mmCIF file of C-alpha atoms and ligand atoms in Angstrom:
data_model
loop_
_atom_site.group_PDB
_atom_site.id
_atom_site.type_symbol
_atom_site.label_atom_id
_atom_site.label_comp_id
_atom_site.label_asym_id
_atom_site.label_seq_id
_atom_site.Cartn_x
_atom_site.Cartn_y
_atom_site.Cartn_z
ATOM 1 C CA MET A 1 27.712 -0.916 -28.041
ATOM 2 C CA GLN A 2 29.020 1.085 -25.086
ATOM 3 C CA SER A 3 27.692 -0.047 -21.727
ATOM 4 C CA PHE A 4 27.519 2.873 -19.339
ATOM 5 C CA PRO A 5 28.059 2.083 -15.592
ATOM 6 C CA VAL A 6 25.199 3.064 -13.331
ATOM 7 C CA SER A 7 25.514 5.723 -10.627
ATOM 8 C CA ASP A 8 26.166 4.879 -6.998
ATOM 9 C CA THR A 9 22.523 5.881 -6.296
ATOM 10 C CA LEU A 10 21.198 3.232 -8.616
ATOM 11 C CA LYS A 11 23.634 0.695 -7.184
ATOM 12 C CA ARG A 12 22.136 1.216 -3.733
ATOM 13 C CA LEU A 13 18.624 0.320 -4.919
ATOM 14 C CA PRO A 14 17.307 -2.866 -3.305
ATOM 15 C CA GLU A 15 16.970 -6.009 -5.370
ATOM 16 C CA GLN A 16 13.547 -6.643 -6.794
ATOM 17 C CA PHE A 17 12.753 -9.668 -4.678
ATOM 18 C CA PHE A 18 9.644 -10.650 -6.609
ATOM 19 C CA ALA A 19 11.217 -10.604 -10.068
ATOM 20 C CA LYS A 20 12.275 -14.212 -9.596
ATOM 21 C CA LEU A 21 8.686 -15.217 -8.769
ATOM 22 C CA VAL A 22 7.278 -13.468 -11.751
ATOM 23 C CA LYS A 23 9.660 -15.390 -13.986
ATOM 24 C CA LYS A 24 8.604 -18.732 -12.480
ATOM 25 C CA VAL A 25 4.952 -17.873 -12.941
ATOM 26 C CA GLN A 26 5.538 -16.918 -16.518
ATOM 27 C CA ALA A 27 7.360 -20.121 -17.214
ATOM 28 C CA LEU A 28 4.455 -22.220 -15.796
ATOM 29 C CA SER A 29 1.777 -20.253 -17.657
ATOM 30 C CA SER A 30 3.668 -20.516 -20.944
ATOM 31 C CA GLU A 31 3.737 -24.276 -20.484
ATOM 32 C CA GLY A 32 -0.042 -24.050 -20.597
ATOM 33 C CA HIS A 33 -0.804 -24.627 -16.861
ATOM 34 C CA ASP A 34 -3.849 -22.957 -15.310
ATOM 35 C CA VAL A 35 -2.098 -20.778 -12.758
ATOM 36 C CA ILE A 36 -4.139 -18.997 -10.063
ATOM 37 C CA ASN A 37 -2.082 -15.880 -9.397
ATOM 38 C CA LEU A 38 -2.669 -14.482 -5.921
ATOM 39 C CA GLY A 39 0.890 -13.214 -5.616
ATOM 40 C CA GLN A 40 0.410 -9.665 -6.762
ATOM 41 C CA GLY A 41 -1.294 -6.484 -5.526
ATOM 42 C CA ASN A 42 -2.946 -5.347 -8.788
ATOM 43 C CA PRO A 43 -6.700 -4.765 -8.369
ATOM 44 C CA ASP A 44 -8.487 -7.039 -10.772
ATOM 45 C CA LEU A 45 -11.741 -5.062 -11.278
ATOM 46 C CA PRO A 46 -12.227 -2.058 -13.598
ATOM 47 C CA THR A 47 -12.550 1.639 -12.693
ATOM 48 C CA PRO A 48 -16.170 2.624 -12.108
ATOM 49 C CA ASN A 49 -17.759 3.763 -15.361
ATOM 50 C CA HIS A 50 -18.691 7.356 -14.334
ATOM 51 C CA ILE A 51 -14.971 8.040 -13.696
ATOM 52 C CA VAL A 52 -13.938 6.653 -17.070
ATOM 53 C CA GLU A 53 -16.681 8.702 -18.769
ATOM 54 C CA GLU A 54 -15.442 11.826 -17.054
ATOM 55 C CA LEU A 55 -11.895 11.179 -18.384
ATOM 56 C CA LYS A 56 -13.309 10.769 -21.959
ATOM 57 C CA THR A 57 -15.123 14.052 -21.728
ATOM 58 C CA ALA A 58 -12.258 15.858 -20.122
ATOM 59 C CA ALA A 59 -9.793 14.582 -22.759
ATOM 60 C CA ASP A 60 -11.651 16.753 -25.317
ATOM 61 C CA ASN A 61 -10.955 19.964 -23.293
ATOM 62 C CA PRO A 62 -8.067 21.855 -24.976
ATOM 63 C CA VAL A 63 -7.185 23.476 -21.679
ATOM 64 C CA TYR A 64 -5.840 20.125 -20.604
ATOM 65 C CA HIS A 65 -3.736 19.787 -23.747
ATOM 66 C CA LYS A 66 -1.440 22.399 -22.304
ATOM 67 C CA TYR A 67 0.898 22.013 -19.317
ATOM 68 C CA SER A 68 -1.093 21.664 -16.047
ATOM 69 C CA PRO A 69 -0.228 24.022 -13.191
ATOM 70 C CA PHE A 70 2.909 22.713 -11.528
ATOM 71 C CA THR A 71 1.375 21.659 -8.214
ATOM 72 C CA GLY A 72 -1.854 20.409 -9.826
ATOM 73 C CA HIS A 73 -5.234 22.009 -10.426
ATOM 74 C CA ASN A 74 -6.890 23.855 -7.495
ATOM 75 C CA PHE A 75 -10.131 21.958 -8.153
ATOM 76 C CA LEU A 76 -8.423 18.670 -7.381
ATOM 77 C CA LYS A 77 -6.849 19.992 -4.161
ATOM 78 C CA GLU A 78 -10.212 21.356 -3.098
ATOM 79 C CA ALA A 79 -11.778 17.907 -3.881
ATOM 80 C CA VAL A 80 -9.170 16.288 -1.627
ATOM 81 C CA ALA A 81 -10.095 18.653 1.222
ATOM 82 C CA THR A 82 -13.889 17.949 0.744
ATOM 83 C CA PHE A 83 -13.128 14.199 0.638
ATOM 84 C CA TYR A 84 -11.161 14.320 3.943
ATOM 85 C CA LYS A 85 -13.957 16.359 5.535
ATOM 86 C CA ARG A 86 -16.687 14.015 4.314
ATOM 87 C CA GLU A 87 -14.840 10.714 5.017
ATOM 88 C CA TYR A 88 -12.851 11.596 8.157
ATOM 89 C CA ASP A 89 -14.184 14.909 9.477
ATOM 90 C CA VAL A 90 -10.699 16.306 9.119
ATOM 91 C CA ASP A 91 -10.057 19.942 7.944
ATOM 92 C CA ILE A 92 -7.381 20.185 5.271
ATOM 93 C CA ASP A 93 -6.318 23.422 3.683
ATOM 94 C CA PRO A 94 -6.328 22.771 -0.046
ATOM 95 C CA GLU A 95 -3.652 25.346 -0.705
ATOM 96 C CA SER A 96 -1.001 24.518 1.864
ATOM 97 C CA GLU A 97 -1.838 21.006 3.040
ATOM 98 C CA VAL A 98 -2.298 19.023 -0.199
ATOM 99 C CA ALA A 99 0.268 17.767 -2.666
ATOM 100 C CA ILE A 100 -0.963 15.970 -5.831
ATOM 101 C CA LEU A 101 1.096 12.844 -6.623
ATOM 102 C CA PHE A 102 1.579 10.438 -9.461
ATOM 103 C CA GLY A 103 0.278 7.688 -7.208
ATOM 104 C CA ALA A 104 1.244 7.140 -3.578
ATOM 105 C CA LYS A 105 4.377 5.240 -4.645
ATOM 106 C CA THR A 106 5.919 8.431 -6.057
ATOM 107 C CA GLY A 107 5.315 10.426 -2.850
ATOM 108 C CA LEU A 108 6.572 7.572 -0.707
ATOM 109 C CA VAL A 109 9.888 7.497 -2.577
ATOM 110 C CA GLU A 110 10.143 11.334 -2.889
ATOM 111 C CA ILE A 111 9.651 11.951 0.820
ATOM 112 C CA SER A 112 13.024 10.342 1.656
ATOM 113 C CA GLN A 113 14.689 12.652 -0.918
ATOM 114 C CA CYS A 114 12.896 15.597 0.654
ATOM 115 C CA LEU A 115 13.791 15.014 4.270
ATOM 116 C CA LEU A 116 16.827 12.688 4.545
ATOM 117 C CA ASN A 117 20.527 13.408 4.134
ATOM 118 C CA ALA A 118 23.135 10.704 3.638
ATOM 119 C CA GLY A 119 23.663 8.860 6.888
ATOM 120 C CA ASP A 120 20.270 9.877 8.435
ATOM 121 C CA THR A 121 18.009 7.286 9.993
ATOM 122 C CA ALA A 122 14.526 6.244 8.888
ATOM 123 C CA LEU A 123 12.240 3.807 10.687
ATOM 124 C CA LEU A 124 10.181 1.457 8.601
ATOM 125 C CA PRO A 125 7.985 -1.524 9.090
ATOM 126 C CA ASP A 126 9.243 -5.083 8.680
ATOM 127 C CA PRO A 127 7.537 -6.676 6.870
ATOM 128 C CA GLY A 128 6.539 -3.682 4.691
ATOM 129 C CA TYR A 129 5.868 -2.307 1.264
ATOM 130 C CA PRO A 130 9.258 -2.407 -0.476
ATOM 131 C CA ASP A 131 9.214 1.140 -1.900
ATOM 132 C CA TYR A 132 9.864 2.840 1.446
ATOM 133 C CA MET A 133 13.282 1.208 1.286
ATOM 134 C CA SER A 134 13.809 2.382 -2.335
ATOM 135 C CA GLY A 135 13.574 6.043 -1.277
ATOM 136 C CA ILE A 136 15.732 5.589 1.797
ATOM 137 C CA ALA A 137 18.408 3.846 -0.305
ATOM 138 C CA MET A 138 18.415 6.592 -2.919
ATOM 139 C CA ALA A 139 18.920 9.130 -0.124
ATOM 140 C CA ASN A 140 21.797 6.979 1.180
ATOM 141 C CA ALA A 141 20.136 6.971 4.571
ATOM 142 C CA ASN A 142 20.061 4.098 7.148
ATOM 143 C CA PRO A 143 16.973 1.996 7.576
ATOM 144 C CA VAL A 144 15.952 0.785 10.994
ATOM 145 C CA PHE A 145 13.344 -1.899 10.787
ATOM 146 C CA MET A 146 10.404 -2.052 13.215
ATOM 147 C CA PRO A 147 9.179 -5.695 13.451
ATOM 148 C CA LEU A 148 5.458 -6.113 12.995
ATOM 149 C CA LEU A 149 4.632 -9.216 15.001
ATOM 150 C CA GLU A 150 1.439 -11.133 15.212
ATOM 151 C CA LYS A 151 1.426 -10.946 19.028
ATOM 152 C CA ASN A 152 1.370 -7.100 18.733
ATOM 153 C CA ASN A 153 -1.431 -7.177 16.121
ATOM 154 C CA PHE A 154 1.191 -6.288 13.546
ATOM 155 C CA LEU A 155 1.804 -2.788 15.085
ATOM 156 C CA PRO A 156 5.339 -1.713 15.905
ATOM 157 C CA ASN A 157 6.179 -1.699 19.605
ATOM 158 C CA TYR A 158 7.898 1.663 20.153
ATOM 159 C CA GLN A 159 9.023 0.636 23.696
ATOM 160 C CA GLN A 160 11.074 -2.133 22.196
ATOM 161 C CA LEU A 161 12.949 0.095 19.807
ATOM 162 C CA ASN A 162 16.473 1.128 20.587
ATOM 163 C CA GLN A 163 16.307 4.600 22.227
ATOM 164 C CA ALA A 164 19.384 5.926 20.362
ATOM 165 C CA GLU A 165 17.927 4.854 17.052
ATOM 166 C CA LEU A 166 14.573 6.472 17.976
ATOM 167 C CA GLU A 167 16.334 9.716 18.789
ATOM 168 C CA ALA A 168 18.384 9.618 15.579
ATOM 169 C CA ALA A 169 15.373 8.850 13.324
ATOM 170 C CA LYS A 170 14.077 11.631 11.068
ATOM 171 C CA LEU A 171 11.356 9.708 9.284
ATOM 172 C CA LEU A 172 8.939 6.990 10.284
ATOM 173 C CA PHE A 173 6.843 5.002 7.800
ATOM 174 C CA LEU A 174 3.602 3.429 8.779
ATOM 175 C CA ASN A 175 0.901 1.767 6.715
ATOM 176 C CA TYR A 176 -2.530 0.680 8.002
ATOM 177 C CA PRO A 177 -4.538 -1.218 6.922
ATOM 178 C CA ASN A 178 -1.291 -2.910 6.325
ATOM 179 C CA ASN A 179 0.345 -4.474 3.308
ATOM 180 C CA PRO A 180 1.293 -7.350 3.699
ATOM 181 C CA THR A 181 -0.002 -8.332 7.111
ATOM 182 C CA ALA A 182 -3.577 -6.956 6.752
ATOM 183 C CA GLY A 183 -3.218 -5.532 10.264
ATOM 184 C CA VAL A 184 -5.291 -2.484 11.167
ATOM 185 C CA ALA A 185 -4.518 0.448 13.475
ATOM 186 C CA ASN A 186 -6.771 2.250 15.954
ATOM 187 C CA LYS A 187 -6.781 5.861 17.173
ATOM 188 C CA GLU A 188 -4.846 4.993 20.380
ATOM 189 C CA PHE A 189 -1.984 3.622 18.269
ATOM 190 C CA PHE A 190 -1.847 6.766 16.130
ATOM 191 C CA ASP A 191 -2.037 8.937 19.230
ATOM 192 C CA GLU A 192 0.887 7.058 20.735
ATOM 193 C CA THR A 193 2.762 7.405 17.433
ATOM 194 C CA ILE A 194 2.317 11.198 17.526
ATOM 195 C CA GLU A 195 3.637 11.356 21.047
ATOM 196 C CA VAL A 196 6.734 9.271 20.219
ATOM 197 C CA ALA A 197 7.313 11.266 17.068
ATOM 198 C CA LYS A 198 6.981 14.610 18.785
ATOM 199 C CA GLN A 199 9.366 13.563 21.592
ATOM 200 C CA ASN A 200 11.974 12.489 19.045
ATOM 201 C CA GLU A 201 11.194 15.104 16.294
ATOM 202 C CA ILE A 202 10.391 12.463 13.713
ATOM 203 C CA CYS A 203 8.288 13.103 10.664
ATOM 204 C CA VAL A 204 5.553 10.424 10.361
ATOM 205 C CA VAL A 205 4.491 9.243 6.871
ATOM 206 C CA HIS A 206 1.335 7.280 7.060
ATOM 207 C CA ASP A 207 0.665 5.291 3.906
ATOM 208 C CA PHE A 208 -3.108 5.015 3.694
ATOM 209 C CA ALA A 209 -3.230 3.166 0.375
ATOM 210 C CA TYR A 210 -5.913 0.732 1.740
ATOM 211 C CA GLY A 211 -7.814 3.460 3.576
ATOM 212 C CA ALA A 212 -11.091 2.474 2.052
ATOM 213 C CA ILE A 213 -10.809 -1.250 2.612
ATOM 214 C CA GLY A 214 -11.956 -2.200 6.086
ATOM 215 C CA PHE A 215 -14.197 -5.197 6.754
ATOM 216 C CA ASP A 216 -16.955 -6.181 9.169
ATOM 217 C CA GLY A 217 -18.426 -2.658 9.091
ATOM 218 C CA LYS A 218 -15.226 -1.031 10.481
ATOM 219 C CA LYS A 219 -13.912 1.996 8.553
ATOM 220 C CA PRO A 220 -10.177 2.235 8.802
ATOM 221 C CA GLN A 221 -8.850 5.076 10.917
ATOM 222 C CA SER A 222 -7.000 7.943 9.255
ATOM 223 C CA PHE A 223 -3.779 9.165 10.906
ATOM 224 C CA MET A 224 -5.116 12.684 10.315
ATOM 225 C CA GLN A 225 -7.946 11.983 12.722
ATOM 226 C CA SER A 226 -5.568 12.083 15.636
ATOM 227 C CA ALA A 227 -4.947 15.462 17.282
ATOM 228 C CA GLY A 228 -1.543 16.854 16.351
ATOM 229 C CA ALA A 229 -1.074 14.602 13.305
ATOM 230 C CA LYS A 230 -0.579 17.585 10.974
ATOM 231 C CA ASP A 231 2.106 19.024 13.313
ATOM 232 C CA ILE A 232 4.207 15.935 12.849
ATOM 233 C CA GLY A 233 3.373 14.172 9.689
ATOM 234 C CA VAL A 234 1.601 13.479 6.476
ATOM 235 C CA GLU A 235 -0.775 10.898 5.053
ATOM 236 C CA MET A 236 -0.421 9.553 1.553
ATOM 237 C CA TYR A 237 -3.664 8.429 -0.162
ATOM 238 C CA THR A 238 -4.109 6.804 -3.561
ATOM 239 C CA LEU A 239 -7.031 6.366 -5.888
ATOM 240 C CA SER A 240 -5.486 3.099 -7.053
ATOM 241 C CA LYS A 241 -7.241 0.837 -4.667
ATOM 242 C CA THR A 242 -10.352 2.828 -3.596
ATOM 243 C CA TYR A 243 -11.470 3.364 -7.153
ATOM 244 C CA ASN A 244 -9.570 0.603 -9.003
ATOM 245 C CA MET A 245 -7.398 3.297 -10.738
ATOM 246 C CA ALA A 246 -3.953 1.713 -10.344
ATOM 247 C CA GLY A 247 -3.077 2.356 -13.970
ATOM 248 C CA TRP A 248 -4.102 6.030 -13.793
ATOM 249 C CA ARG A 249 -1.317 7.061 -11.401
ATOM 250 C CA VAL A 250 -3.109 9.507 -9.188
ATOM 251 C CA GLY A 251 -2.761 9.997 -5.460
ATOM 252 C CA PHE A 252 -2.057 12.784 -2.974
ATOM 253 C CA ALA A 253 -0.417 13.665 0.344
ATOM 254 C CA VAL A 254 -2.081 15.697 3.039
ATOM 255 C CA GLY A 255 -0.852 17.156 6.271
ATOM 256 C CA ASN A 256 2.185 19.083 7.557
ATOM 257 C CA THR A 257 2.649 22.209 5.468
ATOM 258 C CA SER A 258 6.463 22.137 5.477
ATOM 259 C CA VAL A 259 6.525 18.551 4.152
ATOM 260 C CA ILE A 260 3.816 19.321 1.572
ATOM 261 C CA LYS A 261 5.928 22.294 0.440
ATOM 262 C CA SER A 262 8.986 20.056 0.079
ATOM 263 C CA LEU A 263 7.068 17.447 -1.865
ATOM 264 C CA ASN A 264 5.785 20.168 -4.228
ATOM 265 C CA LEU A 265 9.300 21.550 -4.605
ATOM 266 C CA ILE A 266 10.864 18.270 -5.553
ATOM 267 C CA GLN A 267 7.996 17.625 -7.960
ATOM 268 C CA ASP A 268 8.478 21.068 -9.596
ATOM 269 C CA HIS A 269 11.928 19.752 -10.601
ATOM 270 C CA LEU A 270 10.957 16.219 -11.587
ATOM 271 C CA TYR A 271 7.667 16.708 -13.463
ATOM 272 C CA VAL A 272 4.926 19.045 -14.537
ATOM 273 C CA SER A 273 1.672 17.834 -12.872
ATOM 274 C CA LEU A 274 -0.642 15.043 -14.009
ATOM 275 C CA PHE A 275 -2.623 15.228 -17.249
ATOM 276 C CA GLY A 276 -5.490 17.685 -16.493
ATOM 277 C CA ALA A 277 -8.109 15.245 -17.691
ATOM 278 C CA VAL A 278 -6.911 12.672 -15.190
ATOM 279 C CA GLN A 279 -7.145 15.324 -12.508
ATOM 280 C CA GLN A 280 -10.733 16.093 -13.529
ATOM 281 C CA ALA A 281 -11.598 12.404 -13.453
ATOM 282 C CA ALA A 282 -9.916 12.087 -10.027
ATOM 283 C CA GLU A 283 -12.082 14.935 -8.803
ATOM 284 C CA LYS A 284 -15.131 13.067 -10.032
ATOM 285 C CA ALA A 285 -13.899 9.892 -8.165
ATOM 286 C CA LEU A 286 -13.498 11.741 -4.879
ATOM 287 C CA LEU A 287 -16.688 13.862 -5.055
ATOM 288 C CA GLY A 288 -19.067 11.687 -7.141
ATOM 289 C CA ASP A 289 -21.186 8.698 -6.265
ATOM 290 C CA GLN A 290 -19.396 6.439 -3.810
ATOM 291 C CA THR A 291 -21.658 3.416 -4.326
ATOM 292 C CA ALA A 292 -18.922 1.638 -6.268
ATOM 293 C CA VAL A 293 -16.565 1.911 -3.337
ATOM 294 C CA ASP A 294 -19.082 0.251 -0.996
ATOM 295 C CA GLU A 295 -19.618 -2.499 -3.588
ATOM 296 C CA LEU A 296 -15.884 -2.996 -3.971
ATOM 297 C CA VAL A 297 -15.390 -3.412 -0.201
ATOM 298 C CA ALA A 298 -18.372 -5.809 -0.078
ATOM 299 C CA THR A 299 -16.784 -7.827 -2.961
ATOM 300 C CA TYR A 300 -13.450 -8.126 -1.162
ATOM 301 C CA GLU A 301 -15.188 -9.023 2.091
ATOM 302 C CA SER A 302 -17.198 -11.769 0.522
ATOM 303 C CA ARG A 303 -14.081 -13.112 -1.265
ATOM 304 C CA ARG A 304 -12.290 -13.020 2.088
ATOM 305 C CA ASN A 305 -15.150 -14.962 3.715
ATOM 306 C CA VAL A 306 -15.046 -17.654 0.984
ATOM 307 C CA PHE A 307 -11.228 -17.955 0.956
ATOM 308 C CA VAL A 308 -10.801 -18.049 4.767
ATOM 309 C CA GLU A 309 -13.641 -20.564 5.142
ATOM 310 C CA LYS A 310 -12.241 -22.845 2.464
ATOM 311 C CA LEU A 311 -8.746 -22.658 3.879
ATOM 312 C CA GLN A 312 -10.022 -23.516 7.317
ATOM 313 C CA GLU A 313 -11.957 -26.468 5.802
ATOM 314 C CA ILE A 314 -8.733 -27.901 4.429
ATOM 315 C CA GLY A 315 -7.251 -27.598 7.925
ATOM 316 C CA TRP A 316 -5.166 -24.389 7.414
ATOM 317 C CA ASN A 317 -5.639 -22.386 10.557
ATOM 318 C CA VAL A 318 -5.689 -18.821 9.147
ATOM 319 C CA GLN A 319 -6.920 -15.492 10.583
ATOM 320 C CA ALA A 320 -9.511 -13.533 8.643
ATOM 321 C CA PRO A 321 -7.942 -10.213 7.425
ATOM 322 C CA ARG A 322 -9.718 -7.085 8.805
ATOM 323 C CA GLY A 323 -8.667 -4.776 5.973
ATOM 324 C CA THR A 324 -6.739 -4.528 2.665
ATOM 325 C CA PHE A 325 -7.220 -7.100 -0.080
ATOM 326 C CA PHE A 326 -4.534 -9.359 1.297
ATOM 327 C CA ALA A 327 -4.527 -12.448 3.535
ATOM 328 C CA TRP A 328 -1.387 -13.038 5.579
ATOM 329 C CA LEU A 329 -1.152 -16.797 6.028
ATOM 330 C CA PRO A 330 1.098 -18.675 8.433
ATOM 331 C CA VAL A 331 3.428 -21.188 6.800
ATOM 332 C CA PRO A 332 3.113 -24.736 8.155
ATOM 333 C CA GLU A 333 5.925 -26.171 10.192
ATOM 334 C CA GLY A 334 8.882 -27.586 8.314
ATOM 335 C CA TYR A 335 8.937 -25.020 5.493
ATOM 336 C CA THR A 336 10.429 -21.574 4.994
ATOM 337 C CA SER A 337 8.195 -18.970 3.308
ATOM 338 C CA GLU A 338 9.987 -19.431 0.056
ATOM 339 C CA GLU A 339 9.897 -23.197 0.162
ATOM 340 C CA PHE A 340 6.209 -23.164 0.884
ATOM 341 C CA ALA A 341 5.388 -20.613 -1.818
ATOM 342 C CA ASP A 342 7.459 -22.696 -4.287
ATOM 343 C CA LEU A 343 5.515 -25.808 -3.314
ATOM 344 C CA LEU A 344 2.143 -24.123 -3.853
ATOM 345 C CA LEU A 345 3.402 -22.860 -7.160
ATOM 346 C CA GLU A 346 4.858 -26.124 -8.460
ATOM 347 C CA LYS A 347 2.321 -28.622 -7.064
ATOM 348 C CA ALA A 348 -0.916 -26.627 -6.934
ATOM 349 C CA HIS A 349 -0.181 -23.912 -9.521
ATOM 350 C CA VAL A 350 -1.268 -21.303 -6.972
ATOM 351 C CA VAL A 351 0.903 -18.229 -6.673
ATOM 352 C CA VAL A 352 1.404 -16.529 -3.318
ATOM 353 C CA ALA A 353 4.124 -14.077 -2.270
ATOM 354 C CA PRO A 354 6.665 -15.401 0.266
ATOM 355 C CA GLY A 355 6.572 -13.216 3.385
ATOM 356 C CA ASN A 356 10.378 -12.778 3.651
ATOM 357 C CA GLY A 357 10.223 -10.807 0.424
ATOM 358 C CA PHE A 358 8.643 -7.996 2.578
ATOM 359 C CA GLY A 359 11.374 -8.169 5.218
ATOM 360 C CA GLU A 360 12.970 -10.606 7.646
ATOM 361 C CA ALA A 361 10.015 -10.528 10.082
ATOM 362 C CA GLY A 362 7.806 -11.707 7.215
ATOM 363 C CA GLU A 363 9.433 -15.103 7.359
ATOM 364 C CA GLY A 364 6.918 -17.737 8.421
ATOM 365 C CA PHE A 365 4.067 -16.226 6.311
ATOM 366 C CA VAL A 366 2.919 -15.993 2.741
ATOM 367 C CA ARG A 367 0.682 -13.281 1.323
ATOM 368 C CA ALA A 368 -2.344 -14.118 -0.821
ATOM 369 C CA GLY A 369 -4.242 -11.419 -2.675
ATOM 370 C CA LEU A 370 -8.072 -11.589 -2.742
ATOM 371 C CA LEU A 371 -7.743 -10.480 -6.361
ATOM 372 C CA ALA A 372 -9.586 -13.269 -8.096
ATOM 373 C CA ASP A 373 -13.280 -14.186 -7.993
ATOM 374 C CA GLU A 374 -14.809 -16.385 -5.288
ATOM 375 C CA GLU A 375 -14.758 -19.461 -7.533
ATOM 376 C CA ARG A 376 -11.053 -19.142 -8.257
ATOM 377 C CA LEU A 377 -10.258 -18.488 -4.627
ATOM 378 C CA ALA A 378 -12.238 -21.618 -3.627
ATOM 379 C CA GLU A 379 -10.435 -23.510 -6.360
ATOM 380 C CA ALA A 380 -7.037 -22.277 -5.041
ATOM 381 C CA ALA A 381 -7.940 -23.497 -1.520
ATOM 382 C CA ALA A 382 -9.124 -26.862 -2.934
ATOM 383 C CA ARG A 383 -5.871 -27.377 -4.862
ATOM 384 C CA ILE A 384 -3.824 -26.540 -1.748
ATOM 385 C CA GLY A 385 -6.028 -29.003 0.229
ATOM 386 C CA LYS A 386 -5.237 -31.763 -2.200
ATOM 387 C CA LEU A 387 -1.594 -31.491 -1.332
ATOM 388 C CA GLY A 388 -2.514 -33.077 1.992
ATOM 389 C CA ILE A 389 -0.194 -30.777 4.001
ATOM 390 C CA PHE A 390 -2.741 -29.750 6.631
ATOM 391 C CA LYS A 391 -4.435 -32.116 9.098
ATOM 392 C CA THR A 392 -8.186 -31.765 8.998
ATOM 393 C CA SER A 393 -10.247 -32.714 12.043
ATOM 394 C CA TYR A 394 -12.364 -35.107 9.967
HETATM 395 C C1 PLP X 1 1.109 -0.233 0.917
HETATM 396 C C2 PLP X 1 1.087 0.383 -0.458
HETATM 397 N N1 PLP X 1 1.466 1.628 -0.570
HETATM 398 C C3 PLP X 1 1.451 2.234 -1.738
HETATM 399 C C4 PLP X 1 1.168 1.581 -2.909
HETATM 400 C C5 PLP X 1 1.230 2.275 -4.198
HETATM 401 O O1 PLP X 1 0.067 2.857 -4.612
HETATM 402 P P1 PLP X 1 0.048 3.756 -5.950
HETATM 403 O O2 PLP X 1 -0.617 2.910 -6.954
HETATM 404 O O3 PLP X 1 -0.796 4.866 -5.542
HETATM 405 O O4 PLP X 1 1.434 4.120 -6.347
HETATM 406 C C6 PLP X 1 0.806 0.210 -2.787
HETATM 407 C C7 PLP X 1 0.523 -0.524 -4.052
HETATM 408 O O5 PLP X 1 0.482 -1.723 -4.113
HETATM 409 C C8 PLP X 1 0.800 -0.355 -1.576
HETATM 410 O O6 PLP X 1 0.464 -1.671 -1.441
#
């Protein structure tokens, strides 16, 4: 059979770092081992029932069996505006300041196509969610990595960036609460970001995928809550994490009208909008009873408490994450991130993601997802403890 060579665009796509890990996990599981997989970011709990029921009812509506309007149904855009007002006291114009997305991932990749030409510069976090790089690579633009260091609370330090690169940059990706570091941002940081972005005419893309998941009673800050945010950027939100709807593929971008227009334009060419019944169920999620969201956050928080406590008990000095459903754990001396992740996999049958898979500055850490119940998380900590790597004080 003829094998067709791929385009230069596809050749530029970054390697899927975690594919190797997935293979190793599959091999161990197929040998019958009881593997505790904390290596992925796939929410483990189901979508709240009232949202699923709304989809079932909506699926019967013949209006949705036709093509949806290209940029999505107005009712969903209006629901997004109501959601932002209710949750963040931010005014969003449903017509010009909302783009409906097939999940945040789609928008995060599309935005590079929308705003970058070949050779342009984009700033992105290191470590960071790998898909920012996918879009930048497809646009044939140049990435400049902003290290997220523990000493800076995993926030980029704009003063330390090269001035010429800052001036050249057209796009800046941020993500708080942060995957993978679990760092959180406050209003002062977003205010500073807006100032830097305005000075250098950079479009800010804030990935707010974990916007609902803040612990210890602290609600994560939206970028849109800072004055001037809409002048200089957009925020991408997803229903994947807030409502356990990762498989449904629904998200949205809000903010700067010119960017929203560009996102809608590229989507006009790539797709017709989401299945109307999914849009109706998404409206229900955003506007309906939010009890399930509070319960979900409480579940992650109590998993976090158990996991961190048990890891500290075995002598692993870890920080409690303040948001997201990830823990960013320092690798003990004498191991690289990959070596340590391999050791946990092979000897404890516990899967974590090596930090260097998220970028060079992720070296020295592994990421564990709080995506198993408390018992399994405690079991994972106990198995790691049995390896005798950490010195306990007793
Ligand atoms: C930081 C971050 N952004 C975006 C996404 C993608 O979200 P969605 O399911 O809406 O595409 C994820 C998913 O893991 C993520 O961790």
